[in-house]
mmCIF file of C-alpha atoms and ligand atoms in Angstrom:
data_model
loop_
_atom_site.group_PDB
_atom_site.id
_atom_site.type_symbol
_atom_site.label_atom_id
_atom_site.label_comp_id
_atom_site.label_asym_id
_atom_site.label_seq_id
_atom_site.Cartn_x
_atom_site.Cartn_y
_atom_site.Cartn_z
ATOM 1 C CA MET S 1 306.471 133.345 145.735
ATOM 2 C CA ASN S 2 307.682 131.164 142.244
ATOM 3 C CA PRO S 3 311.091 130.400 142.354
ATOM 4 C CA ASN S 4 310.891 130.182 139.097
ATOM 5 C CA ILE S 5 310.797 133.479 137.693
ATOM 6 C CA GLU S 6 313.862 134.114 136.466
ATOM 7 C CA GLU S 7 313.201 137.464 134.575
ATOM 8 C CA VAL S 8 311.301 140.226 133.402
ATOM 9 C CA LEU S 9 311.245 141.837 130.054
ATOM 10 C CA LEU S 10 310.558 145.269 128.972
ATOM 11 C CA ALA S 11 308.824 145.427 125.592
ATOM 12 C CA GLU S 12 309.569 148.768 124.139
ATOM 13 C CA PRO S 13 307.899 150.613 122.388
ATOM 14 C CA ARG S 14 305.328 150.678 125.752
ATOM 15 C CA GLY S 15 302.362 152.576 126.940
ATOM 16 C CA PHE S 16 301.026 155.956 126.111
ATOM 17 C CA CYS S 17 301.250 157.544 122.528
ATOM 18 C CA ALA S 18 302.023 160.830 121.423
ATOM 19 C CA GLY S 19 297.918 161.276 120.848
ATOM 20 C CA VAL S 20 296.982 160.270 124.186
ATOM 21 C CA ASP S 21 299.438 162.600 125.795
ATOM 22 C CA ARG S 22 297.968 165.203 123.876
ATOM 23 C CA ALA S 23 294.155 163.563 125.055
ATOM 24 C CA ILE S 24 295.340 163.693 128.433
ATOM 25 C CA GLU S 25 296.633 167.015 128.350
ATOM 26 C CA ILE S 26 294.140 168.573 126.585
ATOM 27 C CA VAL S 27 291.661 167.578 129.787
ATOM 28 C CA GLU S 28 294.335 168.800 132.076
ATOM 29 C CA ARG S 29 294.944 172.099 130.924
ATOM 30 C CA ALA S 30 290.805 173.026 130.308
ATOM 31 C CA LEU S 31 291.137 171.542 133.916
ATOM 32 C CA ALA S 32 293.374 173.385 134.593
ATOM 33 C CA LYS S 33 292.354 176.567 132.148
ATOM 34 C CA PHE S 34 288.197 176.892 132.653
ATOM 35 C CA GLY S 35 288.334 175.563 136.371
ATOM 36 C CA ALA S 36 286.172 172.210 137.118
ATOM 37 C CA PRO S 37 283.898 170.889 135.911
ATOM 38 C CA ILE S 38 285.002 169.640 132.077
ATOM 39 C CA TYR S 39 282.949 167.569 130.068
ATOM 40 C CA VAL S 40 284.699 164.424 127.767
ATOM 41 C CA ARG S 41 282.411 163.286 125.563
ATOM 42 C CA HIS S 42 283.346 158.739 125.543
ATOM 43 C CA GLU S 43 286.025 157.945 127.747
ATOM 44 C CA ILE S 44 288.916 160.341 126.852
ATOM 45 C CA VAL S 45 291.059 156.997 126.429
ATOM 46 C CA HIS S 46 290.116 153.325 127.098
ATOM 47 C CA ASN S 47 291.804 153.549 130.186
ATOM 48 C CA THR S 48 289.966 152.829 133.438
ATOM 49 C CA TYR S 49 293.264 154.461 135.505
ATOM 50 C CA VAL S 50 293.480 157.892 133.671
ATOM 51 C CA VAL S 51 290.016 157.906 132.979
ATOM 52 C CA ASN S 52 289.721 157.465 137.290
ATOM 53 C CA GLU S 53 292.403 160.267 138.185
ATOM 54 C CA LEU S 54 290.611 162.971 135.304
ATOM 55 C CA LYS S 55 288.043 162.146 137.444
ATOM 56 C CA ALA S 56 289.242 162.798 140.584
ATOM 57 C CA LYS S 57 289.927 166.007 138.822
ATOM 58 C CA GLY S 58 286.930 167.157 138.057
ATOM 59 C CA ALA S 59 285.942 165.950 135.102
ATOM 60 C CA ILE S 60 282.422 164.173 134.005
ATOM 61 C CA PHE S 61 282.390 161.440 131.143
ATOM 62 C CA ILE S 62 279.477 161.550 129.222
ATOM 63 C CA GLU S 63 278.009 159.671 126.141
ATOM 64 C CA GLU S 64 275.186 161.836 125.115
ATOM 65 C CA LEU S 65 275.500 165.442 124.405
ATOM 66 C CA SER S 66 271.731 166.031 126.247
ATOM 67 C CA ASP S 67 273.745 165.209 129.679
ATOM 68 C CA VAL S 68 276.310 168.311 129.051
ATOM 69 C CA PRO S 69 274.887 171.714 131.038
ATOM 70 C CA THR S 70 274.499 174.683 128.123
ATOM 71 C CA GLY S 71 277.766 176.142 128.527
ATOM 72 C CA SER S 72 280.485 173.791 129.633
ATOM 73 C CA THR S 73 283.499 173.409 128.493
ATOM 74 C CA LEU S 74 283.352 170.080 126.263
ATOM 75 C CA VAL S 75 286.193 167.989 125.054
ATOM 76 C CA PHE S 76 286.369 165.117 122.307
ATOM 77 C CA SER S 77 287.735 161.913 123.216
ATOM 78 C CA ALA S 78 290.727 161.097 121.184
ATOM 79 C CA HIS S 79 288.806 158.592 119.262
ATOM 80 C CA GLY S 80 287.311 161.075 117.289
ATOM 81 C CA VAL S 81 283.763 162.065 116.968
ATOM 82 C CA SER S 82 280.805 162.360 113.941
ATOM 83 C CA LYS S 83 280.221 165.063 111.562
ATOM 84 C CA ALA S 84 276.452 164.173 113.445
ATOM 85 C CA VAL S 85 277.923 164.965 116.892
ATOM 86 C CA GLU S 86 280.114 167.863 116.034
ATOM 87 C CA GLN S 87 277.117 169.928 114.860
ATOM 88 C CA GLU S 88 274.973 168.874 118.042
ATOM 89 C CA ALA S 89 277.758 170.439 120.047
ATOM 90 C CA ARG S 90 278.097 173.194 118.103
ATOM 91 C CA ASP S 91 274.382 174.199 117.990
ATOM 92 C CA ARG S 92 274.577 173.146 121.632
ATOM 93 C CA GLY S 93 276.915 176.283 121.994
ATOM 94 C CA PHE S 94 279.537 173.938 124.192
ATOM 95 C CA SER S 95 283.293 175.862 123.815
ATOM 96 C CA ILE S 96 284.903 172.352 122.911
ATOM 97 C CA PHE S 97 288.578 170.860 122.729
ATOM 98 C CA ASP S 98 289.086 168.583 120.126
ATOM 99 C CA ALA S 99 291.001 165.488 121.211
ATOM 100 C CA THR S 100 290.187 163.539 118.883
ATOM 101 C CA CYS S 101 294.208 162.412 117.739
ATOM 102 C CA PRO S 102 295.668 163.848 115.036
ATOM 103 C CA LEU S 103 296.071 160.377 113.428
ATOM 104 C CA VAL S 104 292.636 160.042 113.259
ATOM 105 C CA THR S 105 291.531 163.153 111.548
ATOM 106 C CA LYS S 106 293.837 162.034 109.209
ATOM 107 C CA VAL S 107 291.245 159.386 107.801
ATOM 108 C CA HIS S 108 288.333 161.754 108.709
ATOM 109 C CA VAL S 109 290.033 164.192 106.345
ATOM 110 C CA GLU S 110 290.698 161.007 103.740
ATOM 111 C CA VAL S 111 287.589 160.489 104.263
ATOM 112 C CA ALA S 112 285.890 163.412 103.358
ATOM 113 C CA LYS S 113 288.506 164.860 100.184
ATOM 114 C CA LEU S 114 288.071 161.836 98.549
ATOM 115 C CA ALA S 115 283.866 161.384 99.034
ATOM 116 C CA LYS S 116 284.192 164.464 97.282
ATOM 117 C CA GLU S 117 285.657 163.399 94.225
ATOM 118 C CA GLY S 118 282.696 160.314 94.251
ATOM 119 C CA TYR S 119 284.449 157.269 96.094
ATOM 120 C CA GLU S 120 282.515 155.254 98.306
ATOM 121 C CA PHE S 121 284.664 153.478 101.316
ATOM 122 C CA ILE S 122 285.130 150.090 102.167
ATOM 123 C CA MET S 123 286.185 150.592 106.242
ATOM 124 C CA ILE S 124 288.083 147.675 108.122
ATOM 125 C CA GLY S 125 287.126 147.934 111.446
ATOM 126 C CA HIS S 126 285.863 146.945 114.722
ATOM 127 C CA LYS S 127 281.923 147.325 115.458
ATOM 128 C CA GLY S 128 280.390 149.900 117.509
ATOM 129 C CA HIS S 129 284.356 151.024 118.358
ATOM 130 C CA PRO S 130 283.877 155.020 118.909
ATOM 131 C CA GLU S 131 286.728 155.741 116.394
ATOM 132 C CA VAL S 132 285.051 153.544 113.977
ATOM 133 C CA GLU S 133 281.738 155.650 115.049
ATOM 134 C CA GLY S 134 283.013 158.460 114.315
ATOM 135 C CA THR S 135 284.997 157.570 111.322
ATOM 136 C CA MET S 136 281.733 156.209 109.278
ATOM 137 C CA GLY S 137 280.016 159.084 110.437
ATOM 138 C CA GLN S 138 281.685 161.448 108.159
ATOM 139 C CA LEU S 139 280.126 160.540 105.313
ATOM 140 C CA SER S 140 276.058 160.372 106.094
ATOM 141 C CA SER S 141 276.150 157.096 103.263
ATOM 142 C CA GLY S 142 278.754 155.229 101.344
ATOM 143 C CA ILE S 143 280.615 153.389 103.380
ATOM 144 C CA HIS S 144 280.309 149.901 104.425
ATOM 145 C CA LEU S 145 281.921 148.101 107.432
ATOM 146 C CA VAL S 146 284.153 145.227 107.270
ATOM 147 C CA GLU S 147 285.604 143.165 110.309
ATOM 148 C CA ASP S 148 285.980 140.080 108.365
ATOM 149 C CA VAL S 149 287.540 138.217 105.621
ATOM 150 C CA ALA S 150 283.699 136.727 105.568
ATOM 151 C CA ASP S 151 282.497 139.821 105.995
ATOM 152 C CA VAL S 152 284.435 141.026 102.356
ATOM 153 C CA ALA S 153 282.137 138.825 99.970
ATOM 154 C CA ASN S 154 278.839 140.614 101.797
ATOM 155 C CA ALA S 155 279.948 144.574 101.770
ATOM 156 C CA SER S 156 277.469 146.095 98.639
ATOM 157 C CA PRO S 157 279.055 149.398 97.280
ATOM 158 C CA LEU S 158 277.118 150.688 95.440
ATOM 159 C CA GLN S 159 280.453 151.653 92.566
ATOM 160 C CA THR S 160 282.931 149.648 92.465
ATOM 161 C CA GLU S 161 284.701 151.915 90.128
ATOM 162 C CA LYS S 162 285.928 154.586 92.936
ATOM 163 C CA LEU S 163 286.402 152.658 95.637
ATOM 164 C CA ALA S 164 288.277 153.356 98.879
ATOM 165 C CA VAL S 165 289.460 151.237 101.239
ATOM 166 C CA VAL S 166 289.678 152.844 105.246
ATOM 167 C CA THR S 167 291.166 151.564 108.324
ATOM 168 C CA GLN S 168 291.086 152.130 112.579
ATOM 169 C CA THR S 169 293.968 152.877 113.705
ATOM 170 C CA THR S 170 294.626 150.438 116.614
ATOM 171 C CA LEU S 171 293.601 146.983 114.349
ATOM 172 C CA SER S 172 296.251 144.131 114.390
ATOM 173 C CA VAL S 173 298.704 144.730 111.411
ATOM 174 C CA ASP S 174 298.539 141.404 110.236
ATOM 175 C CA ASP S 175 294.414 140.882 110.416
ATOM 176 C CA ALA S 176 293.794 143.973 108.749
ATOM 177 C CA ALA S 177 296.463 142.770 105.680
ATOM 178 C CA GLU S 178 294.936 139.973 105.360
ATOM 179 C CA ILE S 179 291.640 141.425 105.037
ATOM 180 C CA ALA S 180 292.599 144.624 102.547
ATOM 181 C CA ALA S 181 293.765 141.582 100.328
ATOM 182 C CA ALA S 182 290.637 140.136 99.898
ATOM 183 C CA VAL S 183 289.367 143.716 99.895
ATOM 184 C CA ARG S 184 291.833 143.855 96.508
ATOM 185 C CA ALA S 185 290.569 140.589 95.526
ATOM 186 C CA ARG S 186 286.872 140.918 95.228
ATOM 187 C CA PHE S 187 287.575 144.890 94.371
ATOM 188 C CA PRO S 188 291.000 144.972 91.897
ATOM 189 C CA ASN S 189 290.174 148.664 91.513
ATOM 190 C CA VAL S 190 290.105 149.934 95.341
ATOM 191 C CA ARG S 191 292.153 152.320 96.477
ATOM 192 C CA GLU S 192 294.284 152.329 99.243
ATOM 193 C CA PRO S 193 295.470 154.719 101.825
ATOM 194 C CA LYS S 194 299.188 155.674 100.446
ATOM 195 C CA GLN S 195 300.551 155.241 104.493
ATOM 196 C CA GLN S 196 298.191 152.997 106.111
ATOM 197 C CA ASP S 197 295.742 154.090 108.900
ATOM 198 C CA ILE S 198 296.758 151.924 111.123
ATOM 199 C CA CYS S 199 299.357 153.928 113.695
ATOM 200 C CA TYR S 200 303.540 153.773 114.191
ATOM 201 C CA ALA S 201 301.968 152.980 118.337
ATOM 202 C CA THR S 202 299.895 150.441 116.742
ATOM 203 C CA GLN S 203 302.629 148.737 115.117
ATOM 204 C CA ASN S 204 305.683 149.642 116.827
ATOM 205 C CA ARG S 205 303.912 147.886 119.701
ATOM 206 C CA GLN S 206 303.325 145.083 118.146
ATOM 207 C CA ASP S 207 306.672 144.560 116.681
ATOM 208 C CA ALA S 208 307.714 144.482 120.101
ATOM 209 C CA VAL S 209 305.698 141.810 121.269
ATOM 210 C CA LYS S 210 306.537 139.803 117.535
ATOM 211 C CA ILE S 211 310.101 140.263 119.146
ATOM 212 C CA MET S 212 309.056 139.293 122.977
ATOM 213 C CA SER S 213 307.119 136.663 122.525
ATOM 214 C CA PRO S 214 309.370 133.694 121.439
ATOM 215 C CA GLN S 215 311.788 135.029 124.358
ATOM 216 C CA VAL S 216 309.839 134.720 127.362
ATOM 217 C CA ASP S 217 306.724 131.826 128.496
ATOM 218 C CA LEU S 218 304.492 134.254 129.910
ATOM 219 C CA VAL S 219 303.519 137.503 128.123
ATOM 220 C CA ILE S 220 301.449 140.296 130.445
ATOM 221 C CA VAL S 221 299.601 143.333 128.795
ATOM 222 C CA VAL S 222 298.991 146.088 130.380
ATOM 223 C CA GLY S 223 295.727 147.869 129.740
ATOM 224 C CA SER S 224 291.267 147.917 129.901
ATOM 225 C CA PRO S 225 289.186 145.601 128.573
ATOM 226 C CA THR S 226 287.458 148.736 125.937
ATOM 227 C CA SER S 227 290.964 149.326 125.015
ATOM 228 C CA SER S 228 291.860 147.821 120.738
ATOM 229 C CA ASN S 229 295.478 148.376 120.316
ATOM 230 C CA SER S 230 296.433 146.201 124.048
ATOM 231 C CA ASN S 231 293.768 143.607 123.321
ATOM 232 C CA ARG S 232 295.094 143.186 119.589
ATOM 233 C CA LEU S 233 299.267 142.550 121.902
ATOM 234 C CA ARG S 234 297.617 139.968 123.829
ATOM 235 C CA GLU S 235 296.440 138.111 120.918
ATOM 236 C CA LEU S 236 299.516 138.388 118.692
ATOM 237 C CA ALA S 237 301.011 137.360 122.054
ATOM 238 C CA GLN S 238 298.851 134.621 122.402
ATOM 239 C CA ARG S 239 299.231 134.052 118.557
ATOM 240 C CA LEU S 240 302.633 133.765 118.513
ATOM 241 C CA GLY S 241 302.575 130.700 121.415
ATOM 242 C CA THR S 242 303.109 132.322 124.503
ATOM 243 C CA GLU S 243 300.497 132.160 126.972
ATOM 244 C CA SER S 244 299.230 135.911 127.200
ATOM 245 C CA TYR S 245 297.014 137.658 129.753
ATOM 246 C CA MET S 246 295.782 141.320 130.142
ATOM 247 C CA VAL S 247 294.745 143.873 132.982
ATOM 248 C CA ASP S 248 293.669 146.355 134.237
ATOM 249 C CA SER S 249 296.343 146.766 137.033
ATOM 250 C CA ALA S 250 298.342 144.252 139.262
ATOM 251 C CA ASP S 251 295.989 143.195 141.494
ATOM 252 C CA GLU S 252 294.134 141.340 137.962
ATOM 253 C CA LEU S 253 297.449 139.055 138.325
ATOM 254 C CA LYS S 254 296.716 136.036 139.368
ATOM 255 C CA PRO S 255 299.270 133.588 141.422
ATOM 256 C CA GLU S 256 298.752 130.794 139.210
ATOM 257 C CA TRP S 257 300.030 132.053 135.524
ATOM 258 C CA PHE S 258 303.581 131.995 137.066
ATOM 259 C CA GLU S 259 303.722 129.196 137.993
ATOM 260 C CA GLY S 260 306.234 126.634 136.199
ATOM 261 C CA LYS S 261 307.479 130.851 134.264
ATOM 262 C CA SER S 262 311.166 131.692 133.739
ATOM 263 C CA ARG S 263 310.771 134.321 131.820
ATOM 264 C CA ILE S 264 308.056 136.793 132.275
ATOM 265 C CA GLY S 265 307.166 139.732 128.472
ATOM 266 C CA LEU S 266 305.223 142.634 129.588
ATOM 267 C CA THR S 267 303.487 145.394 127.678
ATOM 268 C CA ALA S 268 301.374 147.659 127.596
ATOM 269 C CA GLY S 269 299.058 149.250 125.536
ATOM 270 C CA ALA S 270 298.908 152.779 124.190
ATOM 271 C CA SER S 271 296.151 154.151 126.615
ATOM 272 C CA ALA S 272 297.870 152.260 129.873
ATOM 273 C CA PRO S 273 299.843 154.086 132.100
ATOM 274 C CA GLU S 274 303.628 153.676 133.416
ATOM 275 C CA VAL S 275 302.809 154.235 136.776
ATOM 276 C CA LEU S 276 300.568 150.737 136.021
ATOM 277 C CA VAL S 277 303.684 148.485 135.293
ATOM 278 C CA HIS S 278 305.498 149.349 137.187
ATOM 279 C CA GLU S 279 303.008 147.913 139.603
ATOM 280 C CA VAL S 280 303.039 145.155 137.577
ATOM 281 C CA ILE S 281 305.951 145.482 137.904
ATOM 282 C CA GLU S 282 306.739 145.120 141.714
ATOM 283 C CA ARG S 283 303.554 142.912 141.716
ATOM 284 C CA VAL S 284 305.797 139.795 139.757
ATOM 285 C CA ARG S 285 308.985 141.250 141.716
ATOM 286 C CA ALA S 286 306.463 140.122 145.600
ATOM 287 C CA PHE S 287 305.585 136.748 143.180
ATOM 288 C CA GLY S 288 310.162 135.822 142.708
ATOM 289 C CA ALA S 289 310.993 137.720 140.075
ATOM 290 C CA VAL S 290 315.112 138.056 140.249
ATOM 291 C CA SER S 291 315.518 141.271 137.686
ATOM 292 C CA VAL S 292 313.505 142.756 134.663
ATOM 293 C CA ARG S 293 315.343 143.564 131.895
ATOM 294 C CA LYS S 294 313.772 146.520 129.707
ATOM 295 C CA MET S 295 314.309 145.438 125.504
ATOM 296 C CA ASP S 296 316.116 147.424 123.179
ATOM 297 C CA GLY S 297 312.996 149.131 120.744
ATOM 298 C CA ILE S 298 312.788 151.992 118.959
ATOM 299 C CA GLU S 299 312.748 155.716 120.677
ATOM 300 C CA GLU S 300 309.240 157.260 119.395
ATOM 301 C CA THR S 301 309.656 160.877 119.360
ATOM 302 C CA ILE S 302 306.095 161.613 117.994
ATOM 303 C CA LYS S 303 304.678 165.258 119.287
ATOM 304 C CA PHE S 304 301.963 166.137 119.097
ATOM 305 C CA PRO S 305 300.507 170.011 119.136
ATOM 306 C CA LEU S 306 297.839 171.475 121.690
ATOM 307 C CA PRO S 307 294.859 173.127 119.885
ATOM 308 C CA LYS S 308 294.375 176.768 119.806
ATOM 309 C CA GLY S 309 293.648 178.002 123.627
ATOM 310 C CA LEU S 310 294.894 175.696 125.325
ATOM 311 C CA LYS S 311 298.897 176.001 124.417
ATOM 312 C CA LEU S 312 301.354 177.117 127.144
ATOM 313 C CA ASP S 313 301.454 180.672 126.265
ATOM 314 C CA ASP S 314 298.021 180.110 126.169
ATOM 315 C CA ILE S 315 297.363 179.508 129.917
ATOM 316 C CA PRO S 316 298.895 181.816 132.606
ATOM 317 C CA PRO S 317 301.228 180.513 135.304
ATOM 318 C CA PRO S 318 299.257 179.594 138.425
ATOM 319 C CA GLY S 319 299.066 182.482 141.243
ATOM 320 C CA HIS S 320 299.088 184.912 137.906
ATOM 321 C CA ILE S 321 296.583 187.885 138.394
ATOM 322 C CA SER S 322 295.089 189.779 135.143
HETATM 323 S S1 SF4 U 401 296.767 154.717 119.770
HETATM 324 FE FE1 SF4 U 401 297.844 156.204 117.869
HETATM 325 S S2 SF4 U 401 295.423 156.547 116.559
HETATM 326 FE FE2 SF4 U 401 295.246 155.602 118.492
HETATM 327 S S3 SF4 U 401 296.041 157.438 119.478
HETATM 328 FE FE3 SF4 U 401 297.831 156.327 119.181
HETATM 329 S S4 SF4 U 401 298.975 156.833 118.198
HETATM 330 FE FE4 SF4 U 401 296.727 158.125 117.853
#
């Protein structure tokens, strides 16, 4: 029990974004319509709890398409896939549902369109992240990854007349701006997206942490270690001078983090479900928190349509006999 903790401040917005909502719903509806197992390439979203819940309902998560039996139903994760993976899945004849977030697809479409016009690309992103692999894999060549400002000096496009910049959707807004400035400085002709590629959910959650951090003594981010946008939230709070930790569940909270702290900020990455936020709140209450206050913030109303074949009208209600 920590008598110092007065209040928990809840960031707004936090947690699930429209792309994550849609991706999870696609797996659930595929399970309802076709029955278990449903194969999912890569974690549908980067959250341990979500993945375990879907596993319990009959989803099987795989990395290699060779692990998917012939005739299966396969879902691509929210991060998107390369053209090669898409082609291999088609060639193997799977029934495919694409849960790629429409905001990632938008980047893929832009890359394909500009590549046809002869553009090469500088991609700002994290090496090895599935979204980066998917976006870079839209082309067989001509897309150069930079992870930080230092990388910009080493990028070696074959020409600089037609060069465009694209970014991973879940980056630190500030880091990406700094790297983009370095790209502009080296390649003054570079074409930038009309609307930035970093998505609304990443931007809004980082903006909320910027407002919250100066008001609290400690920031807790609910998110899995693999979640890019959750990691960025923790780093941002830390960079703003507030001690910060990321936890996958309430069990990972350490009482010593709360010693001498009176105001606790709480947020969640775009793939972290609200149930985990509630569990963290209950645990912090048990540590001694007296009240919980939701901060003012942007209300997100964006919703993405489901793929054809999984919309409500496409699925008979339970008990229906056709
Ligand atoms: S974080 Fe952004 S890009 Fe990723 S699924 Fe959510 S809305 Fe889409």
